Each structure stands twice: as C-alpha cells, then as structure tokens.
GROMACS .gro file of C-alpha atoms in nm:
model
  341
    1UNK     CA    1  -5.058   0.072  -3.182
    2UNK     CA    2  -4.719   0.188  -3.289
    3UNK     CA    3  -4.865   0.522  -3.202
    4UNK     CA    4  -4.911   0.471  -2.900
    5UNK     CA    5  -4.583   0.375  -2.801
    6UNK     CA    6  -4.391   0.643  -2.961
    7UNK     CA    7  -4.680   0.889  -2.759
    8UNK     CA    8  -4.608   0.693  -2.405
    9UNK     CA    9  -4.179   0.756  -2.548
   10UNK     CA   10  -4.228   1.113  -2.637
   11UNK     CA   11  -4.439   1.199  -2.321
   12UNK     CA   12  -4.232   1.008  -2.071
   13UNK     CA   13  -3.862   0.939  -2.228
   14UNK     CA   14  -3.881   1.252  -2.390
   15UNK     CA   15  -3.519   1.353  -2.326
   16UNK     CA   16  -3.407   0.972  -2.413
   17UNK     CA   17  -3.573   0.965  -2.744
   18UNK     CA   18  -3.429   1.296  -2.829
   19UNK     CA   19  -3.061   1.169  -2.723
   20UNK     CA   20  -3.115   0.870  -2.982
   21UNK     CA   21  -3.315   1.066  -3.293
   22UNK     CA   22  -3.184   1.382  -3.255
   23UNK     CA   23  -2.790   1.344  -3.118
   24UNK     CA   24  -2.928   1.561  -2.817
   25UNK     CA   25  -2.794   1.500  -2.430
   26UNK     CA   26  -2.948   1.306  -2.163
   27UNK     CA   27  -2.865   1.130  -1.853
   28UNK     CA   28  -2.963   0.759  -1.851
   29UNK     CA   29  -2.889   0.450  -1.738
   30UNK     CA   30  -2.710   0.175  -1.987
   31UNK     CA   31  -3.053  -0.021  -1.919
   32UNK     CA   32  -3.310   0.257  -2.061
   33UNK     CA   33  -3.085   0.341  -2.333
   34UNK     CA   34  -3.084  -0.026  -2.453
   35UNK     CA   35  -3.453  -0.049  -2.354
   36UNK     CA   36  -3.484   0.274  -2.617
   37UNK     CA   37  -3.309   0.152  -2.928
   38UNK     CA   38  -3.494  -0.198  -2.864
   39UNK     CA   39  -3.850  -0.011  -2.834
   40UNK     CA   40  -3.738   0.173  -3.138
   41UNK     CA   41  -3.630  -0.215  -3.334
   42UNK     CA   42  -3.913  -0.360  -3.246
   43UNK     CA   43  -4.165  -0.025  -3.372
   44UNK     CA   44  -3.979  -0.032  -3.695
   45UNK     CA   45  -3.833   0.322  -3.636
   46UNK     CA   46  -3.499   0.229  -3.593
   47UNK     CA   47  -3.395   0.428  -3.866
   48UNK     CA   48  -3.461   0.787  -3.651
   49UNK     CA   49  -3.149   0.691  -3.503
   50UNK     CA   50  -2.913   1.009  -3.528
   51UNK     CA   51  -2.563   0.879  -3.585
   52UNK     CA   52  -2.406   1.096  -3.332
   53UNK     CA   53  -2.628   0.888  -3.081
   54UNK     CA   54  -2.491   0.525  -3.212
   55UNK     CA   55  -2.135   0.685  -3.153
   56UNK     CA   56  -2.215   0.851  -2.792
   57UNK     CA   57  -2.374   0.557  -2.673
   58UNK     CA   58  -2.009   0.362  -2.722
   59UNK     CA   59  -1.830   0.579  -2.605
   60UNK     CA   60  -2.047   0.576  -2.289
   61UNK     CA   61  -2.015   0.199  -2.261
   62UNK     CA   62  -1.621   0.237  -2.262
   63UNK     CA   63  -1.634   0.400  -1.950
   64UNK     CA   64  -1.819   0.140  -1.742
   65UNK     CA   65  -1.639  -0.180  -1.667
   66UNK     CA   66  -1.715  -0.520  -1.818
   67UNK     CA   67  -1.741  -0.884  -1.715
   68UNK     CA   68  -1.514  -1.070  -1.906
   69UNK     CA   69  -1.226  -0.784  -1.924
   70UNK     CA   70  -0.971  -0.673  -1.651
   71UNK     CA   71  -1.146  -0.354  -1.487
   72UNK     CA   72  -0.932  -0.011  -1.517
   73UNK     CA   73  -1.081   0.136  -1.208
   74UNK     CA   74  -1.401   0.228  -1.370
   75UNK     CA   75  -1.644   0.397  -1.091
   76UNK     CA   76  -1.943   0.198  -1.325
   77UNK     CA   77  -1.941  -0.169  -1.395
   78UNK     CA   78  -2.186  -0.369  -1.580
   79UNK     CA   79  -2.324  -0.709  -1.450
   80UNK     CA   80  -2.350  -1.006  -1.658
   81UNK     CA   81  -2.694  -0.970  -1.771
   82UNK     CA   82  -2.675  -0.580  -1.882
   83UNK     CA   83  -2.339  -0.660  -2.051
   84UNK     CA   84  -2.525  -0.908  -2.220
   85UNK     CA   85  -2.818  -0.654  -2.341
   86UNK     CA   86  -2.577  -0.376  -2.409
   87UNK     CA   87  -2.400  -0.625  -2.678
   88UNK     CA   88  -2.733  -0.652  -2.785
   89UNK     CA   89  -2.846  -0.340  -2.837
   90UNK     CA   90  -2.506  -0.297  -3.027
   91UNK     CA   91  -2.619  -0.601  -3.244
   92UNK     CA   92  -2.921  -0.396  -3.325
   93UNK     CA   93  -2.740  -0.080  -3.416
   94UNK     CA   94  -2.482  -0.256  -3.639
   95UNK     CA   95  -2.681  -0.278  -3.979
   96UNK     CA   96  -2.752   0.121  -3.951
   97UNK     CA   97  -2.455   0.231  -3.737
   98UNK     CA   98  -2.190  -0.030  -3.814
   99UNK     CA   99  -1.966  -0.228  -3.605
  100UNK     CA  100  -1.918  -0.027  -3.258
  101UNK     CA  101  -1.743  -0.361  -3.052
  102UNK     CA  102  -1.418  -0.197  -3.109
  103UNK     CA  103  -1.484   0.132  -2.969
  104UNK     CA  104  -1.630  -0.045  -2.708
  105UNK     CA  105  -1.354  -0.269  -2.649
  106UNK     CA  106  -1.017  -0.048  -2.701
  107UNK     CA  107  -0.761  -0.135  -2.456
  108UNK     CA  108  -0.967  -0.355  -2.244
  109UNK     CA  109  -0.770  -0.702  -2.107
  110UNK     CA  110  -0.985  -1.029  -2.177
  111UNK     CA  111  -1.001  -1.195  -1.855
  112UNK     CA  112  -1.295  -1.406  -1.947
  113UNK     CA  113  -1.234  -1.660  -1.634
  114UNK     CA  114  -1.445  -1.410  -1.455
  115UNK     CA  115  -1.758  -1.537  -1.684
  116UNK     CA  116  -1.693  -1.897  -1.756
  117UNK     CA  117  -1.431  -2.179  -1.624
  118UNK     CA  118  -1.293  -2.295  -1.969
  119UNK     CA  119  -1.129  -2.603  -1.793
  120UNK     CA  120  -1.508  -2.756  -1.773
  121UNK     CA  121  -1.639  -2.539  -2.070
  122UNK     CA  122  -1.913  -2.413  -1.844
  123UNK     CA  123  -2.072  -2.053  -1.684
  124UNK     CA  124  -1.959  -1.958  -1.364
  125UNK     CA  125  -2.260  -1.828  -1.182
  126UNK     CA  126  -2.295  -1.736  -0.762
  127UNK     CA  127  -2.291  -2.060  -0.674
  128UNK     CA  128  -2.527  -1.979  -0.338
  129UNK     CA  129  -2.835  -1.880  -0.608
  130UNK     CA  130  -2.843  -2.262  -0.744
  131UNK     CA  131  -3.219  -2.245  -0.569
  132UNK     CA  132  -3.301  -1.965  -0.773
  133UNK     CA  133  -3.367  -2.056  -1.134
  134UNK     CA  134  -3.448  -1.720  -1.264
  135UNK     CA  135  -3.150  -1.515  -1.080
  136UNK     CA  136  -2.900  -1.786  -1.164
  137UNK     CA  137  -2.995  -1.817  -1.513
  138UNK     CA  138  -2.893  -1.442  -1.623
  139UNK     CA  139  -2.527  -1.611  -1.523
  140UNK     CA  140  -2.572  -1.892  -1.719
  141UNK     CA  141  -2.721  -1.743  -2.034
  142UNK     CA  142  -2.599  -1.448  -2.007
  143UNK     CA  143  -2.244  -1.574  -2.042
  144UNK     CA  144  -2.227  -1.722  -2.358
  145UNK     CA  145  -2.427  -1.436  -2.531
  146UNK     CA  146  -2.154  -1.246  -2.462
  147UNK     CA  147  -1.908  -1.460  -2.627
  148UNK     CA  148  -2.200  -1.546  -2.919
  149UNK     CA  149  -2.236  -1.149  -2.985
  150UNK     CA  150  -1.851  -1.063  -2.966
  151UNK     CA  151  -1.804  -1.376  -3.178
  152UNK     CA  152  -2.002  -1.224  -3.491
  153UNK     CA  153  -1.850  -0.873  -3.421
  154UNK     CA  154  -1.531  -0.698  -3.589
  155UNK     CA  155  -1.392  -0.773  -3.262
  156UNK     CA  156  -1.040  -0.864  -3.279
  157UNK     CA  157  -1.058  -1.197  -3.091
  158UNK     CA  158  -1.353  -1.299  -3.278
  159UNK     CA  159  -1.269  -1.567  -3.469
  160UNK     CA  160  -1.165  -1.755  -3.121
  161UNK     CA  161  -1.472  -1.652  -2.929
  162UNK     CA  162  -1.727  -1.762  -3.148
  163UNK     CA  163  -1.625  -2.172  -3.117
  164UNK     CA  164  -1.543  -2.112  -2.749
  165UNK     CA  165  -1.925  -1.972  -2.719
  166UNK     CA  166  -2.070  -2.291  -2.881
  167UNK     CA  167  -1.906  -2.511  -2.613
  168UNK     CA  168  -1.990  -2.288  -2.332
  169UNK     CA  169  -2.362  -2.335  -2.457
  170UNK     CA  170  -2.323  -2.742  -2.464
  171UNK     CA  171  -2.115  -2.703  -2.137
  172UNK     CA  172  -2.439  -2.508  -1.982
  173UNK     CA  173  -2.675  -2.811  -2.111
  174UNK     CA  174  -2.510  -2.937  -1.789
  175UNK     CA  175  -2.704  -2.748  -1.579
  176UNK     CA  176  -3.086  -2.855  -1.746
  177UNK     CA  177  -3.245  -3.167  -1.599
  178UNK     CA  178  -3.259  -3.401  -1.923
  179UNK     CA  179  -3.662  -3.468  -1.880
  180UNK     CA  180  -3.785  -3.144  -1.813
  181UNK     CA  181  -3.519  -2.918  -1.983
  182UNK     CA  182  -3.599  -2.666  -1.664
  183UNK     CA  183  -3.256  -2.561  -1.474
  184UNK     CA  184  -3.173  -2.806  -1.159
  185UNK     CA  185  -2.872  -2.671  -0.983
  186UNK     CA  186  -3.021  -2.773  -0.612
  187UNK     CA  187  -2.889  -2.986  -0.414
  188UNK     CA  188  -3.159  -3.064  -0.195
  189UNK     CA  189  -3.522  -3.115  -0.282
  190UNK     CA  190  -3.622  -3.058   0.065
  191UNK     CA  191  -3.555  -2.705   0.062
  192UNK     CA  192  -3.606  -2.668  -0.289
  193UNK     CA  193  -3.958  -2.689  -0.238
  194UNK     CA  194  -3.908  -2.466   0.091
  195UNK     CA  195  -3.808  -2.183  -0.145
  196UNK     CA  196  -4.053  -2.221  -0.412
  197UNK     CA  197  -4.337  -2.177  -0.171
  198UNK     CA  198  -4.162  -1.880  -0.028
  199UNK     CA  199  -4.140  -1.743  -0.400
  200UNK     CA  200  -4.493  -1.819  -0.426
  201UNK     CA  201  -4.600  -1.582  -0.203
  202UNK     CA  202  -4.572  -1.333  -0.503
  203UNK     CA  203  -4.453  -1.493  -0.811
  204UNK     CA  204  -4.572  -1.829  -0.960
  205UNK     CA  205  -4.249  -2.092  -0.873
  206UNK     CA  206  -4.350  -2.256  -1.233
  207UNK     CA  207  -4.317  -1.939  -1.441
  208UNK     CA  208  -4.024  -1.829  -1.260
  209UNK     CA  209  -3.880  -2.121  -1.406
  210UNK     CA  210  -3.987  -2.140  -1.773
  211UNK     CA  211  -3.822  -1.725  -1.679
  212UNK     CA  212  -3.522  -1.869  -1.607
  213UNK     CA  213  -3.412  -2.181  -1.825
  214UNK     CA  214  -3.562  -1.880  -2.169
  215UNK     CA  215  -3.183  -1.673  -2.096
  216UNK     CA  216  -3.055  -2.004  -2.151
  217UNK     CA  217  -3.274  -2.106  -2.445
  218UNK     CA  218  -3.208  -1.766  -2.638
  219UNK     CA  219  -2.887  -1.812  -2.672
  220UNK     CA  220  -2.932  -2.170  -2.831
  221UNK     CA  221  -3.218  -2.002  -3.044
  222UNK     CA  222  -2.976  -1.762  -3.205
  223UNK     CA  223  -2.658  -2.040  -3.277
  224UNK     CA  224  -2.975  -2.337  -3.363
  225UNK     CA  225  -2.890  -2.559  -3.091
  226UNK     CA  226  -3.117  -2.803  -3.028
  227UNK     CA  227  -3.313  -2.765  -2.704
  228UNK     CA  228  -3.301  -3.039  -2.429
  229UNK     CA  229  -3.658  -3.223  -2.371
  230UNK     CA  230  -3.818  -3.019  -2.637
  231UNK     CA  231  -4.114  -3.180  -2.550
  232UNK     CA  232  -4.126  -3.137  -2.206
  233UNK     CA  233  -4.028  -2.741  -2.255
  234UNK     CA  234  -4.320  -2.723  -2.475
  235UNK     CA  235  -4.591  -2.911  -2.269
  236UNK     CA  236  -4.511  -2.661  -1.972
  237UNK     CA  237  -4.481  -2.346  -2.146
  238UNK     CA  238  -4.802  -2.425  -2.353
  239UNK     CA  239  -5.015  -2.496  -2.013
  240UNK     CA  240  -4.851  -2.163  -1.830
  241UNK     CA  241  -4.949  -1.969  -2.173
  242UNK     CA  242  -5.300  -2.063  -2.199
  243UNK     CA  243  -5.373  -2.043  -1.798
  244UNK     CA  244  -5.254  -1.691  -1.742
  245UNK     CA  245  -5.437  -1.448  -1.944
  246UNK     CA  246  -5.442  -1.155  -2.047
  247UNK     CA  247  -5.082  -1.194  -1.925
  248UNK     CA  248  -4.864  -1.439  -1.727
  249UNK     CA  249  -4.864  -1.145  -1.475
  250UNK     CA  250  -5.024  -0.780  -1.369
  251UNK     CA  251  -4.908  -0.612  -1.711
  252UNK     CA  252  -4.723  -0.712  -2.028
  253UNK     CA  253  -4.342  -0.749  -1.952
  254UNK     CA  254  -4.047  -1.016  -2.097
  255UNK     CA  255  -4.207  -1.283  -1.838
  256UNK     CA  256  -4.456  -1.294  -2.104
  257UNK     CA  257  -4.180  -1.301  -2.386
  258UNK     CA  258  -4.019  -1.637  -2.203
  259UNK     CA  259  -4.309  -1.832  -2.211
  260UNK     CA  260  -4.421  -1.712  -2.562
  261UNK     CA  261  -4.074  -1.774  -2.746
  262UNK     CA  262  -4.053  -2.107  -2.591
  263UNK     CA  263  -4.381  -2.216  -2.724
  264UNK     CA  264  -4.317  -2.084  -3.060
  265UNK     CA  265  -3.943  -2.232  -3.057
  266UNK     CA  266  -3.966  -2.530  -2.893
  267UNK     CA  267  -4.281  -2.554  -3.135
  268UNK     CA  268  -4.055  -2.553  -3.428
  269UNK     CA  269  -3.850  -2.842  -3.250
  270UNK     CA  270  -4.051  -3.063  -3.188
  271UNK     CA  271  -4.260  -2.998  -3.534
  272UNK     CA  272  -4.570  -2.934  -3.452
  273UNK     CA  273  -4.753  -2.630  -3.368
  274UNK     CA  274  -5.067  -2.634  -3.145
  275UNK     CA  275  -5.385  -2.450  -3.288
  276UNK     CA  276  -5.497  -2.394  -2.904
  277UNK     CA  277  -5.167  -2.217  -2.897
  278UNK     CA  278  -5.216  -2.012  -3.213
  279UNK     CA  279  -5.575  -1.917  -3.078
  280UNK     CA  280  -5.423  -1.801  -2.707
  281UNK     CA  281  -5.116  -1.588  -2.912
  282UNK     CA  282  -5.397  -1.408  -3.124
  283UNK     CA  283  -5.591  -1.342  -2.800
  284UNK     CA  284  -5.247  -1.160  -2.606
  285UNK     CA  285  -5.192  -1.009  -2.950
  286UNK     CA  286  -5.542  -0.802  -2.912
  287UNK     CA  287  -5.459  -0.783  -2.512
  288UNK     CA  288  -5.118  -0.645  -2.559
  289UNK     CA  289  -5.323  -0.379  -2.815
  290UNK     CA  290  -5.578  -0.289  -2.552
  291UNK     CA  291  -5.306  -0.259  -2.311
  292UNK     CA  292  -5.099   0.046  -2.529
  293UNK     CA  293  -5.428   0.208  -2.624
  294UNK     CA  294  -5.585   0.241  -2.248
  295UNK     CA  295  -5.246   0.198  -1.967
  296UNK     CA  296  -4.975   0.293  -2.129
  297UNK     CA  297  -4.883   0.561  -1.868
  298UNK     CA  298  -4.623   0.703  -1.608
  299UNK     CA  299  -4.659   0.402  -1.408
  300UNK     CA  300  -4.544   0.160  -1.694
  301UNK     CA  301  -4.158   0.106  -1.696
  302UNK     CA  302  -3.931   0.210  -1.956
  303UNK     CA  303  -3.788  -0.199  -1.926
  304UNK     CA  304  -4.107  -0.376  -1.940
  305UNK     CA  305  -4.199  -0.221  -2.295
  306UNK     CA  306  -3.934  -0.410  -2.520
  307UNK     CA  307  -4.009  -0.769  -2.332
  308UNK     CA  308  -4.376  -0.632  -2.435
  309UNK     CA  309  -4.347  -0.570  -2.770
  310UNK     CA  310  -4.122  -0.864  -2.805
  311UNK     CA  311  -4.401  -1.106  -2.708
  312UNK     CA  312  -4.632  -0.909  -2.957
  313UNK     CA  313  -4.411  -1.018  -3.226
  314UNK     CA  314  -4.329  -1.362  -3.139
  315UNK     CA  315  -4.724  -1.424  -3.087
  316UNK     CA  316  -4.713  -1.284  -3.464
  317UNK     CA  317  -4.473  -1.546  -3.586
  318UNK     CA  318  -4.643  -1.824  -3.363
  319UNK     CA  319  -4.966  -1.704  -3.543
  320UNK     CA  320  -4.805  -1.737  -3.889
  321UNK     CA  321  -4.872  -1.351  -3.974
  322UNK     CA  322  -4.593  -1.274  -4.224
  323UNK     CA  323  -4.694  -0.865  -4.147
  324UNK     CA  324  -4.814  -0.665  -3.820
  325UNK     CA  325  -5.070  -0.457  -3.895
  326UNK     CA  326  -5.042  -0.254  -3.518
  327UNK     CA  327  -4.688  -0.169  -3.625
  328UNK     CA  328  -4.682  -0.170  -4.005
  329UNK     CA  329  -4.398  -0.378  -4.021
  330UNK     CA  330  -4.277  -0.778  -4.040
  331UNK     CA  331  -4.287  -0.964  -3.725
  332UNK     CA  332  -3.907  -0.923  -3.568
  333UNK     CA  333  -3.730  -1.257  -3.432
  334UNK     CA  334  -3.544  -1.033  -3.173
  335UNK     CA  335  -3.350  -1.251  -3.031
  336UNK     CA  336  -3.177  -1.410  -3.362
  337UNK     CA  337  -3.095  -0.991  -3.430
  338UNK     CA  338  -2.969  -0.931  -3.116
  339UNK     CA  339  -2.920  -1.273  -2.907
  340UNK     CA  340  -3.024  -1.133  -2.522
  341UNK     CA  341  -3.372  -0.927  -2.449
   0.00000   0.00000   0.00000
C-alpha cells in the first residue's frame, strides 16, 4: 500500500516531492505542500525530508499574511483553516526539523481579535454561515488550534497562548447543542431545514454535520477535553459509519476521517467500543487498500490523500492493531501530532 502512494506522489507531485526530499524548487500552493509532508507523516517517510525544504517552506509562509497578526501588505493571506494546517504541518516537521514558529512569526503584530473576541472567550466566525455547520466550523475550530499549536511552540508569547487556547475551546462548547453535541448556531428551524434539503441535493445534511462539529472536536482531542453528549456524538457517527460504505462518499477523503475519529474518540469517552464498529473499520481498512492499488490516479486530489490515509490509521487504532502492515509502521494519532488535518 505504502507503495502505491509514494508511485501516485512520484508520478503526479513529482516536482513537490522533489522540493521536500531533495531541497529542489517547485511552485505550490501552502495547501499541497502541507498535504505533502502530511502524506509523507502518515507513510512513515517523513524522514526523506531534505532540511533545506523544512527551512524554505518557512520562509515561504512568512511571506503570506496570517489571521491572528496585523497584515504587512502581503499580496498572499492565509484563511483560518489553512493557517490552522500550515501550524500543523509545522507541528509535524518539528521533531526532525525543529522549531520553525519563529521564522514564521518574525516581526509579525498579534492582533488576535481578528480570530476570537477574548471579552466572551469565544471564536469569531462569519456570522451569516451560522446555517452552515461545516463552513462555520473551520472558524470555530480552526481558531483555537491556532492558539493550541503556537501555545506548545518556541513562540515567544507561548506561555500566554496556551491557557488563552483552553478557554477559547470551553468558550466554543457554546456553540454545541448540549444533547446532540452537533453545532446549532441557527436561529430559525424553519429555514434550517430549508437549507439542509438544499444541501441535500449533493451532500448528506447529517454527515455534513458530524464534518463540521470533528474541526471542533480535534482540537479538544489534542488538549483531552471532554466532548459534549459523548453519547449522542457516538450514536450518530456510529450509524453514518456503518451505512455508507465503502466510504461516506464517492472516494476516500477527510469526510471519512470525521466520522471515523469521532467513533474511535468519542468511543474512548464514553468507554466502550462497539465490535460492529471494529468489524465496519476493518472493512474501510481493506476498501481504502483496494482503493490505492486500482484508482489512485490523475483524477485523485493531492488534498483528499492525507484525510485518506488518516482514516486508514484511525480505523487501525479503532481496530486495536498496535502495527500497519500496508504501511510498515504504528498506527499515527494525527491529530494529537499535529492538532488540525
């Protein structure tokens, strides 16, 4: 298996992969070079990483501007979300690479009102997208990763940001209805439902959902928050996990990593692990397999592959296999490594 991911990266990233293993050039978005040295975490070949490539890559972050910091004109700027799995990916290269915030970082203004309201200890997120669980929530989640990965980072301001990320995370349980544990920022049911049947038309409204309140969950994941209505979180992500098969949608993508880490952590909340479940995450483990050995191809985006091989690991750990055969290595809890997919 973990051939044929470094085949489909060779064949058609070949110019990216070089960039990161070889300290060669390429032009590429902050996305697919994050979606590279994730692909590469989760293969177990992080190590190729040419040092040259750790340093490039910050030094191409300090050119875009950031949410949370006072732009300086920058013709690039990062939303909240891809700030949030650019930290990541930095997370990732830190054991091999060391700390990189500061390069990042250098003679950037904190202006972190842009990301949360401190006064109420909450996100800020476009308030007009309250219908829209999974836009909304890469605001909401995406907000305190930030904080949570600068906050365990040789970042000056560290020591502050770290508590101020824990109460941005209880601050955010504000926006999870306390018996399903789902997002509810609506104000009115009646067209609530209007827009989930519109969503419907391409996209189930219930895994759009589970997509959204997981950026939120992550983050409480990697600090070992406790989740609200456990249960609740996961009765519905158990029945979405065993109706959709192979996957929750055409192809394996991080939809599928939502539903899966939610079953396996709210699994470990609650205290009890469902063999039904164990059964279905063996069953995407083989489809995910399949998948790489017969449509891994042009057509297959660069972004999907880490939310891919992310659910192939966190069907490992909810099937109790201490090793991965596929990718001769130990399953990878990505999101306690790197706190955002």
């Amino acid at each position: 298996m973990k051939q044929h991911v470094l085949d489909y990266l060779e064949r058609h990233h070949g110019a990216l992969l070089a960039f990161w293993t070889t300290g060669g050039a390429c032009e590429a978005t902050v996305e697919e070079h994050c979606d590279l040295v994730y692909t590469l975490e989760l293969t177990g070949e992080i190590g190729r990483i040419h040092p040259s490539a750790a340093a490039n890559f910050a030094q191409l972050l300090s050119g875009y501007g950031l949410p949370g910091w006072k732009r300086r004109g920058e013709a690039n700027q990062l939303n909240v979300h891809n700030c949030a799995y650019a930290f990541g990916t930095l997370n990732l290269l830190r054991p091999h690479h060391g700390d990189l915030y500061a390069r990042v970082l250098e003679g950037r203004e904190l202006m972190l009102d842009e990301i949360i309201d401190e006064q109420s200890a909450t996100p800020r997120y476009p308030k007009w997208l309250g219908h829209h669980n999974w836009r909304v929530s890469h605001w909401i989640g995406g907000a305190p990763s930030i904080l949570w990965s600068l906050g365990h980072s040789q970042y000056a301001p560290a020591a502050a940001l770290k508590p101020l990320a824990e109460r941005i995370l209880a601050g955010a349980d504000k926006c999870l209805d306390r018996k399903t544990g789902l997002i509810k920022l609506y104000k009115v049911e009646a067209l609530q439902k209007l827009f989930r049947l519109l969503y419907g038309v391409r996209h189930d409204p219930d895994l759009g959902d589970l997509g959204g309140v997981a950026h939120i969950l992550w983050v409480n994941h990697a600090a070992g928050r406790s989740y609200i209505a456990p249960e609740s979180l996961l009765a519905k992500s158990s029945e979405l996990f065993r109706a959709h098969a192979p996957f929750m949608e055409a192809v394996p993508y991080c939809l599928d990593f939502d539903v899966v880490q939610i079953v396996r952590t709210a699994a470990m909340q609650v205290g009890s692990v469902s063999p039904d479940d164990v059964r279905r995450a063996t069953g995407m483990m083989a489809s995910i397999e399949g998948f790489f050995a017969s449509r891994l191809n042009a057509e297959y985006r660069l972004h999907k592959l880490p939310g891919a091989l992310a659910t192939y690991h966190e069907c490992a750990m909810l099937a109790e296999q201490g090793s991965i055969d596929g990718l001769r290595m130990k399953p990878v809890d990505i999101i306690r490594k790197a706190f955002w997919l």
